[in-house]
mmCIF file of C-alpha atoms in Angstrom:
data_model
loop_
_atom_site.group_PDB
_atom_site.id
_atom_site.type_symbol
_atom_site.label_atom_id
_atom_site.label_comp_id
_atom_site.label_asym_id
_atom_site.label_seq_id
_atom_site.Cartn_x
_atom_site.Cartn_y
_atom_site.Cartn_z
ATOM 1 C CA UNK A 152 -160.043 44.235 -147.324
ATOM 2 C CA UNK A 153 -159.287 47.052 -144.864
ATOM 3 C CA UNK A 154 -161.884 45.550 -142.523
ATOM 4 C CA UNK A 155 -160.193 42.146 -142.783
ATOM 5 C CA UNK A 156 -156.843 43.717 -141.929
ATOM 6 C CA UNK A 157 -158.402 45.506 -138.942
ATOM 7 C CA UNK A 158 -159.915 42.236 -137.733
ATOM 8 C CA UNK A 159 -156.566 40.435 -137.925
ATOM 9 C CA UNK A 160 -154.789 43.295 -136.145
ATOM 10 C CA UNK A 161 -157.283 43.106 -133.292
ATOM 11 C CA UNK A 162 -156.945 39.326 -133.066
ATOM 12 C CA UNK A 163 -153.156 39.381 -132.617
ATOM 13 C CA UNK A 164 -152.904 42.642 -130.654
ATOM 14 C CA UNK A 165 -153.586 40.897 -127.347
ATOM 15 C CA UNK A 166 -150.305 38.962 -127.609
ATOM 16 C CA UNK A 167 -148.101 40.987 -129.978
ATOM 17 C CA UNK A 168 -146.917 44.616 -129.615
ATOM 18 C CA UNK A 169 -148.371 47.170 -132.006
ATOM 19 C CA UNK A 170 -144.960 48.066 -133.445
ATOM 20 C CA UNK A 171 -144.365 44.441 -134.423
ATOM 21 C CA UNK A 172 -147.700 44.267 -136.234
ATOM 22 C CA UNK A 173 -146.852 47.464 -138.117
ATOM 23 C CA UNK A 174 -143.438 46.012 -138.990
ATOM 24 C CA UNK A 175 -145.089 42.971 -140.543
ATOM 25 C CA UNK A 176 -147.483 45.142 -142.525
ATOM 26 C CA UNK A 177 -144.714 47.387 -143.910
ATOM 27 C CA UNK A 178 -142.245 44.578 -144.606
ATOM 28 C CA UNK A 179 -144.794 42.490 -146.493
ATOM 29 C CA UNK A 180 -145.856 45.528 -148.518
ATOM 30 C CA UNK A 181 -142.218 46.186 -149.381
ATOM 31 C CA UNK A 182 -141.776 42.575 -150.468
ATOM 32 C CA UNK A 183 -144.883 42.813 -152.632
ATOM 33 C CA UNK A 184 -143.458 45.934 -154.299
ATOM 34 C CA UNK A 185 -140.177 44.256 -155.251
ATOM 35 C CA UNK A 186 -141.388 42.883 -158.628
ATOM 36 C CA UNK A 187 -142.840 46.285 -159.513
ATOM 37 C CA UNK A 188 -139.587 48.020 -158.614
ATOM 38 C CA UNK A 189 -137.664 45.539 -160.754
ATOM 39 C CA UNK A 190 -139.973 46.218 -163.696
ATOM 40 C CA UNK A 191 -139.548 49.978 -163.256
ATOM 41 C CA UNK A 192 -135.761 49.831 -163.344
ATOM 42 C CA UNK A 193 -134.725 48.627 -159.909
ATOM 43 C CA UNK A 194 -132.915 51.177 -157.763
ATOM 44 C CA UNK A 195 -133.318 53.792 -160.487
ATOM 45 C CA UNK A 196 -137.031 53.855 -159.684
ATOM 46 C CA UNK A 197 -136.132 55.140 -156.210
ATOM 47 C CA UNK A 198 -134.350 58.224 -157.495
ATOM 48 C CA UNK A 199 -135.998 61.331 -156.148
ATOM 49 C CA UNK A 200 -135.614 65.077 -156.070
ATOM 50 C CA UNK A 201 -138.052 65.451 -153.174
ATOM 51 C CA UNK A 202 -136.403 63.929 -150.070
ATOM 52 C CA UNK A 203 -138.152 66.415 -147.778
ATOM 53 C CA UNK A 204 -141.653 65.486 -148.894
ATOM 54 C CA UNK A 205 -140.788 61.791 -148.805
ATOM 55 C CA UNK A 206 -139.704 62.247 -145.189
ATOM 56 C CA UNK A 207 -142.931 64.083 -144.368
ATOM 57 C CA UNK A 208 -144.993 61.379 -146.043
ATOM 58 C CA UNK A 209 -143.061 58.580 -144.302
ATOM 59 C CA UNK A 210 -143.198 59.955 -140.756
ATOM 60 C CA UNK A 211 -146.785 61.178 -140.977
ATOM 61 C CA UNK A 212 -148.006 58.018 -142.719
ATOM 62 C CA UNK A 213 -146.225 55.864 -140.157
ATOM 63 C CA UNK A 214 -147.801 57.887 -137.355
ATOM 64 C CA UNK A 215 -151.222 57.387 -138.881
ATOM 65 C CA UNK A 216 -150.693 53.649 -139.270
ATOM 66 C CA UNK A 217 -149.330 52.888 -135.811
ATOM 67 C CA UNK A 218 -152.020 54.955 -134.074
ATOM 68 C CA UNK A 219 -154.741 53.196 -136.079
ATOM 69 C CA UNK A 220 -153.327 49.782 -135.151
ATOM 70 C CA UNK A 221 -153.139 50.890 -131.517
ATOM 71 C CA UNK A 222 -156.773 51.923 -131.781
ATOM 72 C CA UNK A 223 -157.783 48.522 -133.143
ATOM 73 C CA UNK A 224 -156.111 46.942 -130.112
ATOM 74 C CA UNK A 225 -157.830 49.135 -127.510
ATOM 75 C CA UNK A 226 -161.159 50.316 -128.963
ATOM 76 C CA UNK A 227 -164.132 48.815 -130.813
ATOM 77 C CA UNK A 228 -163.353 48.362 -134.515
ATOM 78 C CA UNK A 229 -166.278 50.468 -135.705
ATOM 79 C CA UNK A 230 -165.299 53.452 -133.565
ATOM 80 C CA UNK A 231 -161.701 53.386 -134.796
ATOM 81 C CA UNK A 232 -162.942 53.261 -138.388
ATOM 82 C CA UNK A 233 -165.379 56.104 -137.749
ATOM 83 C CA UNK A 234 -162.761 58.334 -136.114
ATOM 84 C CA UNK A 235 -160.522 57.709 -139.113
ATOM 85 C CA UNK A 236 -163.177 59.448 -141.197
ATOM 86 C CA UNK A 237 -162.064 62.751 -139.627
ATOM 87 C CA UNK A 238 -159.119 62.730 -142.045
ATOM 88 C CA UNK A 239 -160.887 64.769 -144.796
ATOM 89 C CA UNK A 240 -161.648 67.498 -142.257
ATOM 90 C CA UNK A 241 -158.035 67.746 -141.123
ATOM 91 C CA UNK A 242 -156.878 67.562 -144.743
ATOM 92 C CA UNK A 243 -158.992 70.598 -145.574
ATOM 93 C CA UNK A 244 -157.748 72.479 -142.514
ATOM 94 C CA UNK A 245 -154.055 71.712 -143.139
ATOM 95 C CA UNK A 246 -154.353 72.613 -146.824
ATOM 96 C CA UNK A 247 -154.946 76.239 -145.861
ATOM 97 C CA UNK A 248 -151.505 77.026 -144.344
ATOM 98 C CA UNK A 249 -149.464 74.403 -146.228
ATOM 99 C CA UNK A 250 -150.900 74.485 -149.756
ATOM 100 C CA UNK A 251 -152.384 77.968 -149.612
ATOM 101 C CA UNK A 252 -155.895 76.760 -150.418
ATOM 102 C CA UNK A 253 -158.948 78.847 -149.645
ATOM 103 C CA UNK A 254 -161.817 77.258 -147.743
ATOM 104 C CA UNK A 255 -165.270 78.749 -148.236
ATOM 105 C CA UNK A 256 -168.098 78.950 -145.768
ATOM 106 C CA UNK A 257 -169.643 75.695 -147.012
ATOM 107 C CA UNK A 258 -166.614 73.510 -146.383
ATOM 108 C CA UNK A 259 -165.907 75.319 -143.113
ATOM 109 C CA UNK A 260 -169.465 74.630 -141.970
ATOM 110 C CA UNK A 261 -169.107 70.965 -142.948
ATOM 111 C CA UNK A 262 -165.969 70.733 -140.799
ATOM 112 C CA UNK A 263 -167.822 72.159 -137.792
ATOM 113 C CA UNK A 264 -170.674 69.688 -138.323
ATOM 114 C CA UNK A 265 -168.143 66.871 -138.647
ATOM 115 C CA UNK A 266 -166.618 67.690 -135.273
ATOM 116 C CA UNK A 267 -170.087 67.561 -133.748
ATOM 117 C CA UNK A 268 -170.236 64.011 -135.084
ATOM 118 C CA UNK A 269 -166.879 63.301 -133.418
ATOM 119 C CA UNK A 270 -168.283 64.495 -130.084
ATOM 120 C CA UNK A 271 -171.242 62.151 -130.485
ATOM 121 C CA UNK A 272 -168.853 59.248 -131.064
ATOM 122 C CA UNK A 273 -166.469 60.125 -128.226
ATOM 123 C CA UNK A 274 -169.122 61.153 -125.660
ATOM 124 C CA UNK A 275 -166.279 62.669 -123.576
ATOM 125 C CA UNK A 276 -168.370 63.176 -120.417
ATOM 126 C CA UNK A 277 -169.960 59.730 -120.326
ATOM 127 C CA UNK A 278 -166.860 57.490 -120.084
ATOM 128 C CA UNK A 279 -168.485 55.340 -122.777
ATOM 129 C CA UNK A 280 -165.113 54.644 -124.418
ATOM 130 C CA UNK A 281 -161.529 55.252 -123.211
ATOM 131 C CA UNK A 282 -160.854 58.862 -124.155
ATOM 132 C CA UNK A 283 -157.052 58.744 -124.458
ATOM 133 C CA UNK A 284 -156.930 55.922 -127.052
ATOM 134 C CA UNK A 285 -159.704 57.664 -128.987
ATOM 135 C CA UNK A 286 -157.735 60.926 -129.049
ATOM 136 C CA UNK A 287 -154.668 58.988 -130.211
ATOM 137 C CA UNK A 288 -156.710 57.677 -133.150
ATOM 138 C CA UNK A 289 -157.885 61.215 -133.957
ATOM 139 C CA UNK A 290 -154.260 62.372 -133.889
ATOM 140 C CA UNK A 291 -153.548 59.554 -136.324
ATOM 141 C CA UNK A 292 -156.156 61.030 -138.664
ATOM 142 C CA UNK A 293 -154.189 64.299 -138.545
ATOM 143 C CA UNK A 294 -151.077 62.324 -139.494
ATOM 144 C CA UNK A 295 -152.899 60.677 -142.419
ATOM 145 C CA UNK A 296 -154.059 64.104 -143.594
ATOM 146 C CA UNK A 297 -150.471 65.360 -143.550
ATOM 147 C CA UNK A 298 -149.398 62.272 -145.489
ATOM 148 C CA UNK A 299 -152.064 62.981 -148.117
ATOM 149 C CA UNK A 300 -150.810 66.550 -148.464
ATOM 150 C CA UNK A 301 -147.269 65.267 -148.991
ATOM 151 C CA UNK A 302 -148.496 62.812 -151.636
ATOM 152 C CA UNK A 303 -150.455 65.558 -153.390
ATOM 153 C CA UNK A 304 -147.447 67.865 -153.322
ATOM 154 C CA UNK A 305 -145.110 65.205 -154.734
ATOM 155 C CA UNK A 306 -147.625 64.440 -157.460
ATOM 156 C CA UNK A 307 -147.643 68.106 -158.443
ATOM 157 C CA UNK A 308 -143.833 68.058 -158.560
ATOM 158 C CA UNK A 309 -143.796 65.046 -160.899
ATOM 159 C CA UNK A 310 -142.692 62.351 -158.457
ATOM 160 C CA UNK A 311 -143.576 58.831 -159.623
ATOM 161 C CA UNK A 312 -146.154 56.714 -157.806
ATOM 162 C CA UNK A 313 -143.644 53.878 -157.522
ATOM 163 C CA UNK A 314 -141.134 56.087 -155.716
ATOM 164 C CA UNK A 315 -143.799 57.476 -153.384
ATOM 165 C CA UNK A 316 -145.077 54.050 -152.345
ATOM 166 C CA UNK A 317 -141.652 52.394 -152.200
ATOM 167 C CA UNK A 318 -140.004 55.036 -150.040
ATOM 168 C CA UNK A 319 -142.900 54.907 -147.590
ATOM 169 C CA UNK A 320 -142.640 51.120 -147.368
ATOM 170 C CA UNK A 321 -138.886 51.328 -146.812
ATOM 171 C CA UNK A 322 -139.180 54.084 -144.223
ATOM 172 C CA UNK A 323 -142.073 52.388 -142.447
ATOM 173 C CA UNK A 324 -140.170 49.108 -142.239
ATOM 174 C CA UNK A 325 -137.118 50.835 -140.748
ATOM 175 C CA UNK A 326 -139.125 52.864 -138.215
ATOM 176 C CA UNK A 327 -141.226 49.898 -137.132
ATOM 177 C CA UNK A 328 -138.117 47.719 -136.934
ATOM 178 C CA UNK A 329 -136.404 50.156 -134.572
ATOM 179 C CA UNK A 330 -139.482 50.365 -132.336
ATOM 180 C CA UNK A 331 -139.910 46.588 -132.357
ATOM 181 C CA UNK A 332 -136.382 45.720 -131.149
ATOM 182 C CA UNK A 333 -137.002 46.332 -127.408
ATOM 183 C CA UNK A 334 -140.479 44.764 -127.396
ATOM 184 C CA UNK A 335 -140.053 41.851 -129.823
ATOM 185 C CA UNK A 336 -142.225 38.810 -129.181
ATOM 186 C CA UNK A 337 -141.644 35.716 -131.313
ATOM 187 C CA UNK A 338 -145.007 34.996 -132.945
ATOM 188 C CA UNK A 339 -146.578 31.568 -133.029
ATOM 189 C CA UNK A 340 -147.402 29.887 -136.315
ATOM 190 C CA UNK A 341 -151.001 31.125 -136.121
ATOM 191 C CA UNK A 342 -149.851 34.660 -135.294
ATOM 192 C CA UNK A 343 -147.383 34.586 -138.179
ATOM 193 C CA UNK A 344 -150.194 33.624 -140.543
ATOM 194 C CA UNK A 345 -152.309 36.487 -139.173
ATOM 195 C CA UNK A 346 -149.443 38.969 -139.620
ATOM 196 C CA UNK A 347 -148.992 37.859 -143.223
ATOM 197 C CA UNK A 348 -152.728 38.313 -143.666
ATOM 198 C CA UNK A 349 -152.512 41.863 -142.293
ATOM 199 C CA UNK A 350 -149.767 42.748 -144.748
ATOM 200 C CA UNK A 351 -151.413 41.163 -147.781
ATOM 201 C CA UNK A 352 -154.917 42.471 -147.033
ATOM 202 C CA UNK A 353 -153.638 46.002 -146.416
ATOM 203 C CA UNK A 354 -151.503 45.991 -149.558
ATOM 204 C CA UNK A 355 -154.265 44.650 -151.799
ATOM 205 C CA UNK A 356 -156.778 47.099 -150.318
ATOM 206 C CA UNK A 357 -154.402 50.014 -150.863
ATOM 207 C CA UNK A 358 -153.746 49.031 -154.473
ATOM 208 C CA UNK A 359 -157.454 48.568 -155.223
ATOM 209 C CA UNK A 360 -158.395 51.880 -153.622
ATOM 210 C CA UNK A 361 -155.640 53.737 -155.467
ATOM 211 C CA UNK A 362 -156.720 52.215 -158.781
ATOM 212 C CA UNK A 363 -160.371 53.035 -158.078
ATOM 213 C CA UNK A 364 -159.573 56.695 -157.434
ATOM 214 C CA UNK A 365 -157.363 56.784 -160.519
ATOM 215 C CA UNK A 366 -160.084 55.362 -162.785
ATOM 216 C CA UNK A 367 -163.251 56.852 -161.300
ATOM 217 C CA UNK A 368 -164.694 60.069 -159.951
ATOM 218 C CA UNK A 369 -163.892 60.601 -156.243
ATOM 219 C CA UNK A 370 -167.538 61.413 -155.543
ATOM 220 C CA UNK A 371 -168.471 57.950 -156.854
ATOM 221 C CA UNK A 372 -165.639 55.997 -155.225
ATOM 222 C CA UNK A 373 -165.693 57.609 -151.762
ATOM 223 C CA UNK A 374 -169.144 56.341 -150.710
ATOM 224 C CA UNK A 375 -167.918 52.774 -151.260
ATOM 225 C CA UNK A 376 -164.885 53.500 -149.076
ATOM 226 C CA UNK A 377 -167.203 54.645 -146.296
ATOM 227 C CA UNK A 378 -168.931 51.244 -146.359
ATOM 228 C CA UNK A 379 -165.955 49.946 -144.364
ATOM 229 C CA UNK A 380 -167.822 51.127 -141.271
ATOM 230 C CA UNK A 381 -170.516 48.546 -142.027
ATOM 231 C CA UNK A 382 -168.019 45.687 -142.300
ATOM 232 C CA UNK A 383 -166.074 46.634 -139.176
ATOM 233 C CA UNK A 384 -169.347 46.975 -137.260
ATOM 234 C CA UNK A 385 -170.456 43.498 -138.348
ATOM 235 C CA UNK A 386 -167.062 42.015 -137.492
ATOM 236 C CA UNK A 387 -167.070 43.770 -134.131
ATOM 237 C CA UNK A 388 -170.524 42.432 -133.278
ATOM 238 C CA UNK A 389 -169.976 38.847 -134.428
ATOM 239 C CA UNK A 390 -166.374 38.239 -133.307
ATOM 240 C CA UNK A 391 -165.732 40.643 -130.448
ATOM 241 C CA UNK A 392 -169.177 41.360 -128.994
ATOM 242 C CA UNK A 393 -168.896 45.093 -129.745
ATOM 243 C CA UNK A 394 -172.390 46.565 -130.028
ATOM 244 C CA UNK A 395 -172.432 50.240 -131.102
ATOM 245 C CA UNK A 396 -174.724 52.595 -129.221
ATOM 246 C CA UNK A 397 -177.409 54.704 -130.968
ATOM 247 C CA UNK A 398 -175.397 57.837 -130.122
ATOM 248 C CA UNK A 399 -172.304 56.391 -131.766
ATOM 249 C CA UNK A 400 -174.330 55.439 -134.860
ATOM 250 C CA UNK A 401 -175.708 58.980 -135.069
ATOM 251 C CA UNK A 402 -172.198 60.403 -134.796
ATOM 252 C CA UNK A 403 -170.996 58.157 -137.619
ATOM 253 C CA UNK A 404 -173.832 59.304 -139.883
ATOM 254 C CA UNK A 405 -173.014 62.958 -139.177
ATOM 255 C CA UNK A 406 -169.293 62.389 -139.750
ATOM 256 C CA UNK A 407 -169.795 60.476 -143.007
ATOM 257 C CA UNK A 408 -172.213 63.102 -144.336
ATOM 258 C CA UNK A 409 -169.716 65.827 -143.467
ATOM 259 C CA UNK A 410 -166.839 64.007 -145.172
ATOM 260 C CA UNK A 411 -168.834 63.350 -148.329
ATOM 261 C CA UNK A 412 -169.921 66.972 -148.536
ATOM 262 C CA UNK A 413 -166.349 68.194 -148.090
ATOM 263 C CA UNK A 414 -165.291 65.863 -150.911
ATOM 264 C CA UNK A 415 -168.171 67.098 -153.073
ATOM 265 C CA UNK A 416 -167.133 70.732 -152.579
ATOM 266 C CA UNK A 417 -163.488 69.834 -153.253
ATOM 267 C CA UNK A 418 -164.417 68.256 -156.602
ATOM 268 C CA UNK A 419 -166.449 71.345 -157.556
ATOM 269 C CA UNK A 420 -163.560 73.626 -156.568
ATOM 270 C CA UNK A 421 -161.079 71.690 -158.708
ATOM 271 C CA UNK A 422 -163.406 71.665 -161.702
ATOM 272 C CA UNK A 423 -163.905 75.411 -161.426
ATOM 273 C CA UNK A 424 -160.153 75.935 -161.112
ATOM 274 C CA UNK A 425 -159.565 73.733 -164.157
ATOM 275 C CA UNK A 426 -162.167 75.618 -166.157
ATOM 276 C CA UNK A 427 -160.631 78.941 -165.229
ATOM 277 C CA UNK A 428 -157.231 77.718 -166.368
ATOM 278 C CA UNK A 429 -158.423 76.872 -169.856
#
């Protein structure tokens, strides 16, 4: 579903501004959440004691989304997807100063290896892909990592999932709406259908992924999430003529292996911490 959303974003990005596409995604997600909010008590479900962390999650999540959509518009789909896989590395790095976590030599080594994979993908001295858009996408991965930290922190503080998702949808809609005002382009009927598809596909994918992580072990679910690189590669080849180079493929393999190992070590660390607490 994420690959379908990426495909639709790329299709409409040649005629519609990125901010407008993000606005459609956030607004449709907010509309889809309305029945759930009503079931959870309406406006009472939005009550929160953590406005700071909601703000962090909203701004960082919005930054991650708009940079990813910008990447889909300017870079091959597979490379944007691959660079998004740097998020676990930045999450581990940011967890040290913000959450006070300790990172051992194994996870630190995996981060270093992961950045070697990033260099293989970017090939900064070969002009194989535009470097600035690629760095923007990497910055977006930093934003996503910060959003994940905010979500984790709010979960620890007892904030409800409904409030977390709803406030992000509200904030994202407002931010995207403000950015869209000066660049608004009235979409055609076909573009409107594509924008609705972006919103629905992204929302369904997010709900399915969240439910999968809630029900299953992260080490089992994550490898399936990484298969998105296969779908975006196939879409890029068949629809947009984007053929990945062998160097890029090697970088993706290194980056995926690094991310999976970091996740593996994180699961072990949490189990050990849980065992020590009993």
